[in-house]
Amino acid sequence: MAPRGESLARLLTPPHEENRDLAVSIQRAALGGVPPVSLRAVGSDGRLLARAEARFPDDRGTTEAVFKIPTELRNRVDRIEIEGEATAGSTLLIDERSRRRPVGIATETAAGSGQPLLSDTYYIERAAEPFAELRRGPPLELIKRDLSLLVLPDGDAGGAEEHAALRSWIEAGGVLVRFAGPSLAERQDDDLLPVTLRGGGRTIGGAMSWEKPAHLSTFPAESPFAGLEVPPDVTVDRQVLAEPSVDLAAKTWARLSDGTPLVTGEKRGKGWLVLIHTSANTAWSNLSLSGLFVEMLRRMVQLGQGIAGTGDGVLPPWQTMDGYGRLEQPPTSAQPVPAAELGKTGVGPNHPPGFYGTEESHRALNLSGSVSGLIEIGTLPRDVAREGYAREPEVDLRPALLGLALLFGLIDLLVGYGLRGLLRLPRATGAAVLLLGVLLSSGASAQSTQPLTPHPNVSGPDRFTVEATSELRLAYVKTGDAEADSISRSGLVGLGNILSRRTAVETGDPMEVDVETDELIFFPLIYWPITNSQKPLSTQAAERVNRYLATGGTILFDTRDEGSGGGSTNMTDRLQTLLAGVKVPPLVQVPPDHVLTKSFYLMQDFPGRWVGGPLWVEPVEDRVNDGVSTVILGSNDFAAAWAVDSQGFASFAVVPGGEQQREQAYRFGVNLVMYALTGNYKADQVHVPAILERLGQ
């Protein structure tokens, strides 16, 4: 049997941005006896990028899961999910703050030096190492790989060929950061700069000198460094000066207290060319010794991905999560969040969890930041009842309303004729007309609630066999619960309609089977809803089910309890009791490459009326019967999502995805039937190129 669903809520907390591996913290409400937790790292396009597993110690309610994946793959992760728990608390959104960006440091020598503290690259490496993957080498070699930012310390940027290659790289979206120094101060022909420089430099004791070292001014609001606090002890002793120009102020990202530029930047194509007008080591300034230097590098690395500094701006809601962890358009009640206050903002109706900003530049607001801890719900008071969502079908009022509209139209017509003296009927006749209208209206209303017409019976002792074999039919198990049996029948009717419209499969009306008396071997697929009123199978019935499974039949067991809160063990216990004599094989969750995910439609989730419940099948190595799992177990109430009324309209609302979720439920039904009929046909490698092509579109 499948393991019991874990009902404890778990909470993901964001990974620390300085972790070399992508790590997340997981919390639980109770201690002891909890199975391992499986997590999925998913990209923005929904593709599975990595999996990780975490185990809880018996004496602790927190643990950590680590995704050991390459940096290029880590930077594509958009969200992390706990498998089998579709909630906002079990979903963690990932933004730029949790990504490690590759940073290149141009150097012609190997790392290490006899005097590292005098090196131009020593302080850059120490500042960028916590949040970036460092790469060293010649500039032309570095830009051949994916790179967020390239740092050129003081020195020669190369000849015309190198300059042309760097300009092309910048225009394609790269960020080149250069530092000043003695070599740059003496160059006159360097055109790889955002501003024009004066010859020489500005030094204490020179013709243009300070009386004392200069301090930094507050960063401009339009600067990528806006919002960073300027330490009072950061001073500059020497810098290279920019020639005054009309656009110098617009290019200035940081100034000294006397107004001279310290950092300038220019937009080149999709990228940026940045110059820091002082040295990368401590020869000209103590900036490289401060924490501000680290934050400035971090902002420029983020700029390499098209993300400017947060500053004091406001981030509008871009995509928000619902309670099931699904991203959707933000509701009208969602309010913007000040960028500087995002880390302190609590999740609520005005600020639901999700992404804030724009498609090109956004930040994640997760539910975990507003939850201090998890507390297990204890025993409920005696006067509190535990119930699932109501399963009452929708009532179609259209026939009754149309009948009333017709009746009122006739009455209005008769009144009009009467007022003009054109109608002279005795009172009895008028009453008869009114009574006829009421009967027509009530007849139309009664017609809307008439049950589905069953398939005509075939007389004789072999009636069941003749009906079952006359055409391809899907079957459902009779449970004794009239409502559940009606939903099963109308669900298979709706699924049959979809099959006939979209595939070459033509099915007859579904048949009801009683496992105690009816033979099951005639049906390729049987839908078996689990209800509280079902009794355990007799020995004969269990043997009949075992024979059906052993000869290639497939049964979809549906506990239908995901809508009652998910993870409920009540129906799982009921299923175990019901099938005590049935040889149910061990089950596992559907793997990403299972045939069910591609037998007709490409899909990874299998919703029904509800969503979030996992789907269980036989392990690949244990399957026989042409690779078809004999037992499939779910809890999402699939038949209710497929169910239609006598006019072909959906009978039940699906939660939370609406009609889009119903479409996915229909697609799962189509995949299920095609899987039961064709076996491992779509597992053949000949289909892989076509599937990969469709995935890439």
Short mmCIF file of C-alpha atoms in Angstrom, two decimals, residues 180-188 197-210 236-243 256 260-261 277-279 284:
data_model
loop_
_atom_site.label_atom_id
_atom_site.label_comp_id
_atom_site.label_asym_id
_atom_site.label_seq_id
_atom_site.Cartn_x
_atom_site.Cartn_y
_atom_site.Cartn_z
CA ALA A 180 41.43 53.43 -11.60
CA GLY A 181 45.10 53.39 -10.68
CA PRO A 182 48.46 54.73 -11.77
CA SER A 183 48.31 52.98 -15.16
CA LEU A 184 44.86 54.29 -16.06
CA ALA A 185 45.74 57.79 -14.85
CA GLU A 186 48.60 58.02 -17.36
CA ARG A 187 46.75 56.57 -20.38
CA GLN A 188 45.48 58.99 -22.98
CA LEU A 197 39.24 61.57 -18.05
CA ARG A 198 41.69 64.35 -17.38
CA GLY A 199 45.36 63.54 -17.63
CA GLY A 200 47.08 62.49 -14.41
CA GLY A 201 45.20 62.28 -11.16
CA ARG A 202 44.13 64.25 -8.16
CA THR A 203 46.36 63.73 -5.14
CA ILE A 204 46.95 65.29 -1.74
CA GLY A 205 49.80 67.75 -2.11
CA GLY A 206 49.37 68.19 -5.87
CA ALA A 207 48.19 71.22 -7.80
CA MET A 208 44.61 70.13 -7.27
CA SER A 209 44.75 68.66 -3.79
CA TRP A 210 42.61 68.27 -0.71
CA VAL A 236 39.56 58.82 -0.61
CA ASP A 237 43.12 60.14 -0.93
CA ARG A 238 43.42 60.06 -4.71
CA GLN A 239 41.19 59.71 -7.75
CA VAL A 240 41.13 60.20 -11.51
CA LEU A 241 39.02 63.18 -12.54
CA ALA A 242 36.36 63.29 -15.25
CA GLU A 243 36.22 66.10 -17.77
CA LEU A 256 32.71 62.77 -3.01
CA THR A 260 33.57 65.23 -7.90
CA PRO A 261 32.52 61.83 -9.33
CA HIS A 277 37.63 56.51 -10.04
CA THR A 278 39.88 55.19 -7.28
CA SER A 279 41.99 52.06 -6.86
CA TRP A 284 44.33 55.48 -3.01
#
